CSV table of C-alpha atoms and ligand atoms in Angstrom, one decimal:
chain,number,residue,atom,x,y,z
A,1,MET,CA,-96.9,-69.5,-44.4
A,2,ILE,CA,-93.2,-68.6,-44.4
A,3,GLU,CA,-92.5,-72.2,-45.4
A,4,GLY,CA,-93.7,-71.7,-48.9
A,5,MET,CA,-92.1,-68.3,-49.5
A,6,VAL,CA,-89.2,-67.4,-51.8
A,7,ILE,CA,-87.4,-64.3,-50.6
A,8,THR,CA,-84.8,-62.7,-52.8
A,9,ILE,CA,-81.9,-60.5,-51.8
A,10,ASP,CA,-79.9,-58.9,-54.5
A,11,GLY,CA,-77.3,-56.2,-54.6
A,12,PRO,CA,-73.7,-55.2,-55.6
A,13,ALA,CA,-70.5,-56.7,-54.1
A,14,ALA,CA,-70.1,-56.0,-50.4
A,15,SER,CA,-73.5,-54.5,-50.0
A,16,GLY,CA,-74.0,-56.8,-47.0
A,17,LYS,CA,-76.4,-59.2,-48.7
A,18,SER,CA,-74.4,-62.4,-48.0
A,19,THR,CA,-74.2,-61.8,-44.3
A,20,VAL,CA,-77.8,-60.7,-44.0
A,21,ALA,CA,-79.2,-63.6,-46.1
A,22,ARG,CA,-77.1,-66.1,-44.1
A,23,LEU,CA,-78.3,-64.9,-40.7
A,24,LEU,CA,-81.9,-64.5,-41.8
A,25,ALA,CA,-81.9,-68.0,-43.2
A,26,TYR,CA,-80.4,-69.4,-40.0
A,27,GLU,CA,-82.8,-67.5,-37.7
A,28,MET,CA,-85.9,-68.3,-39.7
A,29,GLY,CA,-85.1,-71.9,-40.6
A,30,LEU,CA,-85.1,-71.2,-44.3
A,31,GLN,CA,-82.9,-72.7,-47.0
A,32,LEU,CA,-80.2,-70.4,-48.3
A,33,ILE,CA,-79.4,-70.2,-52.0
A,34,ASP,CA,-76.0,-68.5,-52.2
A,35,SER,CA,-75.9,-68.1,-56.0
A,36,GLY,CA,-72.5,-66.3,-55.9
A,37,ALA,CA,-71.0,-69.5,-54.4
A,38,MET,CA,-72.4,-71.4,-57.4
A,39,TYR,CA,-70.7,-69.1,-59.9
A,40,ARG,CA,-67.6,-69.2,-57.8
A,41,ALA,CA,-67.6,-73.0,-57.8
A,42,VAL,CA,-67.8,-73.1,-61.6
A,43,THR,CA,-64.9,-70.6,-61.8
A,44,LEU,CA,-62.8,-72.7,-59.3
A,45,LEU,CA,-63.3,-75.9,-61.2
A,46,ALA,CA,-62.6,-74.2,-64.6
A,47,LEU,CA,-59.3,-72.7,-63.2
A,48,GLU,CA,-58.3,-76.1,-61.8
A,49,GLN,CA,-59.0,-77.8,-65.1
A,50,GLY,CA,-57.2,-75.1,-67.1
A,51,VAL,CA,-60.4,-74.3,-69.1
A,52,ASP,CA,-60.2,-71.2,-71.2
A,53,ILE,CA,-62.8,-68.5,-70.7
A,54,SER,CA,-63.7,-68.8,-74.4
A,55,ASP,CA,-64.4,-72.5,-74.2
A,56,THR,CA,-68.2,-72.2,-73.6
A,57,GLN,CA,-68.8,-75.9,-74.1
A,58,ARG,CA,-66.5,-77.0,-71.3
A,59,LEU,CA,-67.7,-74.2,-69.0
A,60,VAL,CA,-71.3,-75.3,-69.6
A,61,SER,CA,-70.4,-78.9,-68.7
A,62,ILE,CA,-68.7,-77.7,-65.5
A,63,ALA,CA,-71.8,-75.6,-64.7
A,64,LYS,CA,-74.1,-78.6,-65.2
A,65,PHE,CA,-71.8,-80.6,-62.8
A,66,VAL,CA,-71.9,-77.8,-60.2
A,67,GLY,CA,-75.7,-77.5,-60.5
A,68,ASN,CA,-76.1,-81.2,-59.8
A,69,ASN,CA,-73.4,-81.6,-57.1
A,70,LEU,CA,-73.0,-78.4,-55.1
A,71,ARG,CA,-74.4,-78.6,-51.6
A,72,ALA,CA,-74.6,-75.8,-49.0
A,73,ARG,CA,-74.7,-76.8,-45.4
A,74,MET,CA,-75.8,-74.5,-42.7
A,75,GLU,CA,-73.9,-75.1,-39.5
A,76,GLU,CA,-74.1,-73.9,-35.9
A,77,GLY,CA,-73.6,-70.2,-35.6
A,78,ALA,CA,-75.0,-69.5,-39.1
A,79,ARG,CA,-71.8,-70.7,-40.7
A,80,VAL,CA,-72.3,-71.9,-44.2
A,81,LYS,CA,-70.1,-74.6,-45.7
A,82,ILE,CA,-70.1,-75.2,-49.5
A,83,PHE,CA,-69.3,-78.7,-50.9
A,84,ILE,CA,-68.9,-80.3,-54.3
A,85,ASP,CA,-69.8,-83.9,-53.4
A,86,ASP,CA,-67.6,-84.5,-50.4
A,87,ARG,CA,-65.0,-81.8,-51.1
A,88,ASP,CA,-65.2,-78.7,-48.9
A,89,ILE,CA,-64.6,-75.7,-51.2
A,90,THR,CA,-65.8,-73.0,-48.7
A,91,GLU,CA,-62.4,-71.2,-48.5
A,92,GLU,CA,-61.1,-71.9,-52.0
A,93,ILE,CA,-64.1,-70.2,-53.7
A,94,ARG,CA,-63.3,-67.0,-51.8
A,95,GLY,CA,-59.7,-66.9,-53.0
A,96,ALA,CA,-58.1,-64.2,-55.2
A,97,ALA,CA,-57.9,-66.2,-58.4
A,98,VAL,CA,-61.6,-67.1,-58.3
A,99,GLY,CA,-62.4,-63.5,-57.3
A,100,LYS,CA,-60.7,-62.3,-60.4
A,101,PHE,CA,-62.4,-64.6,-62.9
A,102,VAL,CA,-65.8,-65.1,-61.5
A,103,SER,CA,-67.4,-62.0,-63.1
A,104,PRO,CA,-66.3,-62.9,-66.7
A,105,VAL,CA,-67.4,-66.5,-66.1
A,106,SER,CA,-70.8,-65.5,-64.7
A,107,ALA,CA,-71.3,-63.2,-67.7
A,108,ILE,CA,-71.6,-66.1,-70.1
A,109,PRO,CA,-75.3,-66.7,-70.9
A,110,GLU,CA,-74.9,-70.5,-71.4
A,111,VAL,CA,-73.4,-70.8,-67.9
A,112,ARG,CA,-76.2,-68.7,-66.4
A,113,ILE,CA,-78.9,-71.0,-68.0
A,114,GLN,CA,-77.4,-74.0,-66.1
A,115,MET,CA,-77.2,-72.0,-62.8
A,116,VAL,CA,-80.8,-70.7,-63.1
A,117,GLU,CA,-82.1,-74.2,-63.7
A,118,ALA,CA,-80.3,-75.4,-60.6
A,119,GLN,CA,-81.5,-72.5,-58.5
A,120,ARG,CA,-85.1,-73.0,-59.4
A,121,SER,CA,-84.9,-76.7,-58.7
A,122,ILE,CA,-83.5,-76.0,-55.2
A,123,ALA,CA,-86.4,-73.6,-54.5
A,124,LYS,CA,-89.2,-75.9,-55.8
A,125,GLY,CA,-90.6,-76.5,-52.4
A,126,GLY,CA,-90.3,-72.8,-51.2
A,127,GLY,CA,-89.0,-71.8,-47.8
A,128,VAL,CA,-86.0,-70.2,-49.5
A,129,ILE,CA,-83.8,-67.1,-49.2
A,130,ALA,CA,-82.0,-66.6,-52.5
A,131,GLU,CA,-79.1,-64.2,-52.6
A,132,GLY,CA,-77.2,-62.8,-55.6
A,133,ARG,CA,-77.5,-60.4,-58.5
A,134,ASP,CA,-80.5,-61.6,-60.5
A,135,MET,CA,-82.5,-63.5,-58.0
A,136,GLY,CA,-85.5,-61.1,-58.1
A,137,SER,CA,-85.2,-60.0,-61.7
A,138,THR,CA,-84.6,-63.2,-63.6
A,139,VAL,CA,-84.6,-66.4,-61.5
A,140,PHE,CA,-87.6,-65.7,-59.2
A,141,PRO,CA,-89.6,-62.9,-60.7
A,142,ASP,CA,-92.7,-64.0,-58.7
A,143,ALA,CA,-90.9,-64.1,-55.3
A,144,SER,CA,-93.0,-63.3,-52.2
A,145,LEU,CA,-90.6,-60.5,-51.2
A,146,LYS,CA,-87.7,-58.9,-53.2
A,147,ILE,CA,-85.1,-56.9,-51.4
A,148,PHE,CA,-82.3,-54.9,-53.1
A,149,LEU,CA,-79.5,-54.0,-50.7
A,150,ASN,CA,-77.1,-51.2,-51.6
A,151,ALA,CA,-74.4,-49.1,-49.9
A,152,ALA,CA,-72.2,-46.3,-51.0
A,153,GLU,CA,-69.1,-47.5,-52.8
A,154,GLU,CA,-66.7,-46.1,-50.2
A,155,GLU,CA,-68.5,-48.1,-47.5
A,156,ARG,CA,-68.6,-51.3,-49.5
A,157,VAL,CA,-64.8,-51.0,-50.1
A,158,ARG,CA,-64.2,-50.4,-46.4
A,159,ARG,CA,-66.3,-53.5,-45.5
A,160,ARG,CA,-64.5,-55.8,-47.9
A,161,TYR,CA,-61.1,-54.4,-46.8
A,162,VAL,CA,-61.9,-55.1,-43.1
A,163,GLU,CA,-63.3,-58.5,-44.0
A,164,LEU,CA,-60.0,-59.5,-45.8
A,165,LEU,CA,-57.8,-58.1,-43.0
A,166,GLU,CA,-59.8,-60.1,-40.5
A,167,LYS,CA,-59.1,-63.2,-42.6
A,168,GLY,CA,-55.3,-62.4,-42.4
A,169,LYS,CA,-55.1,-61.4,-46.1
A,170,LYS,CA,-52.6,-58.7,-46.9
A,171,VAL,CA,-54.3,-56.2,-49.3
A,172,SER,CA,-54.2,-52.5,-49.9
A,173,ILE,CA,-57.4,-50.5,-49.8
A,174,ASP,CA,-56.7,-49.3,-53.4
A,175,ASP,CA,-56.6,-52.9,-54.7
A,176,VAL,CA,-59.9,-53.6,-52.9
A,177,LYS,CA,-61.4,-50.5,-54.5
A,178,LYS,CA,-60.2,-51.5,-57.9
A,179,GLU,CA,-61.6,-55.0,-57.6
A,180,ILE,CA,-65.0,-53.8,-56.4
A,181,GLU,CA,-65.2,-51.2,-59.2
A,182,ILE,CA,-64.3,-53.8,-61.9
A,183,ARG,CA,-66.8,-56.3,-60.4
A,184,ASP,CA,-69.6,-53.7,-60.3
A,185,PHE,CA,-68.8,-52.7,-63.9
A,186,ILE,CA,-68.9,-56.2,-65.3
A,187,ASP,CA,-71.9,-57.3,-63.2
A,188,SER,CA,-74.0,-54.3,-64.2
A,189,SER,CA,-73.0,-53.9,-67.9
A,190,ARG,CA,-73.2,-57.6,-69.1
A,191,SER,CA,-76.0,-58.4,-71.4
A,192,ALA,CA,-77.2,-61.5,-69.7
A,193,SER,CA,-79.2,-60.7,-66.5
A,194,PRO,CA,-77.2,-57.6,-65.5
A,195,LEU,CA,-77.3,-56.4,-61.9
A,196,ARG,CA,-80.5,-54.3,-61.7
A,197,ILE,CA,-83.1,-53.3,-59.1
A,198,PRO,CA,-85.8,-56.0,-59.8
A,199,ASP,CA,-89.3,-54.8,-60.5
A,200,GLY,CA,-91.2,-54.6,-57.2
A,201,ALA,CA,-88.1,-54.8,-55.1
A,202,ILE,CA,-87.7,-52.8,-51.9
A,203,VAL,CA,-84.4,-51.0,-51.8
A,204,ILE,CA,-82.5,-50.7,-48.5
A,205,ASP,CA,-79.5,-48.5,-48.4
A,206,THR,CA,-77.3,-50.1,-45.7
A,207,THR,CA,-74.5,-47.5,-45.8
A,208,ASP,CA,-75.3,-46.2,-42.2
A,209,MET,CA,-77.0,-49.4,-40.9
A,210,SER,CA,-75.7,-52.2,-38.8
A,211,VAL,CA,-76.3,-55.8,-39.9
A,212,GLU,CA,-78.8,-56.1,-37.0
A,213,GLU,CA,-80.7,-53.1,-38.2
A,214,VAL,CA,-80.9,-54.5,-41.8
A,215,ILE,CA,-82.2,-57.9,-40.5
A,216,PHE,CA,-84.7,-56.2,-38.3
A,217,SER,CA,-86.2,-54.2,-41.2
A,218,ILE,CA,-86.3,-57.2,-43.5
A,219,LYS,CA,-88.1,-59.3,-40.7
A,220,ASP,CA,-90.5,-56.4,-40.4
A,221,LEU,CA,-91.3,-56.7,-44.1
A,222,ILE,CA,-91.7,-60.5,-43.9
A,223,THR,CA,-94.1,-60.1,-41.0
A,224,GLY,CA,-96.0,-57.5,-43.1
A,225,ILE,CA,-96.5,-59.9,-46.0
A,226,CYS,CA,-97.4,-62.8,-43.7
A,227,HIS,CA,-100.3,-60.7,-42.4
A,228,THR,CA,-101.7,-59.6,-45.8
B,1,DC,O1,-71.9,-62.5,-54.4
B,1,DC,P1,-70.5,-62.9,-54.8
B,1,DC,O2,-69.4,-61.9,-54.6
B,1,DC,O3,-70.1,-64.3,-54.2
B,1,DC,O4,-70.7,-63.2,-56.4
B,1,DC,C1,-69.6,-63.5,-57.2
B,1,DC,C2,-69.8,-63.2,-58.6
B,1,DC,O5,-70.8,-64.0,-59.2
B,1,DC,C3,-70.2,-61.7,-58.9
B,1,DC,O6,-69.2,-60.9,-59.4
B,1,DC,C4,-71.3,-61.9,-60.0
B,1,DC,C5,-71.6,-63.3,-60.0
B,1,DC,N1,-73.0,-63.5,-59.7
B,1,DC,C6,-74.0,-63.4,-60.7
B,1,DC,O7,-73.6,-63.1,-61.8
B,1,DC,N2,-75.3,-63.7,-60.4
B,1,DC,C7,-75.6,-64.1,-59.2
B,1,DC,N3,-76.9,-64.4,-59.0
B,1,DC,C8,-74.7,-64.2,-58.2
B,1,DC,C9,-73.4,-63.9,-58.4
């Protein structure tokens, strides 16, 4: 039954959704839709091509290209690699420049239309975990299970800071805090599909939970719907 399911996991930056979605998809043999990676890929290509944020037409054509050519590959150990055709963009889409511009790019309704179309097409056969900001509210309103992960801002800042330090990036905690606050503000105040708790979603506050605990509670919810 799990094969036909669409499970959505939404939440703000650094709420733990990417890690949880990736591990769950790996353990359960489901396909992962990392929608943030799709918006990041559009932003990367736009920056490389020197496209202005006001040039909607060119951004839409990049979004179409990303929708048709982006592939996510799940590797051993639940590592996910993101490709545009044969080009591995896994690291580049997590860079500072992309991080700075991805929220304004993803706030453009015409860009979102392209991404939503691509996300629905990936999920056509079911067996999918879709992770992002609007997966349960806009893209898959009829999902079998909708989860909204949240965590106190202080804890989200701490997690992102530790993650960046582990990657060898030199950042200050104040800069990380500022980046998360700006991202939260743009993502939740934009007019097109703002970050919201989707109707019917189960909210999990992960502030005091380990990744294993969050995964355990979601698996419990999945087992629950499989038996109803
Ligand atoms: O989850 P992430 O940090 O990779 O997401 C990067 C940005 O993409 C985030 O600031 C908002 C945007 N995004 C979105 O608007 N809708 C989604 N479904 C996923 C991400």
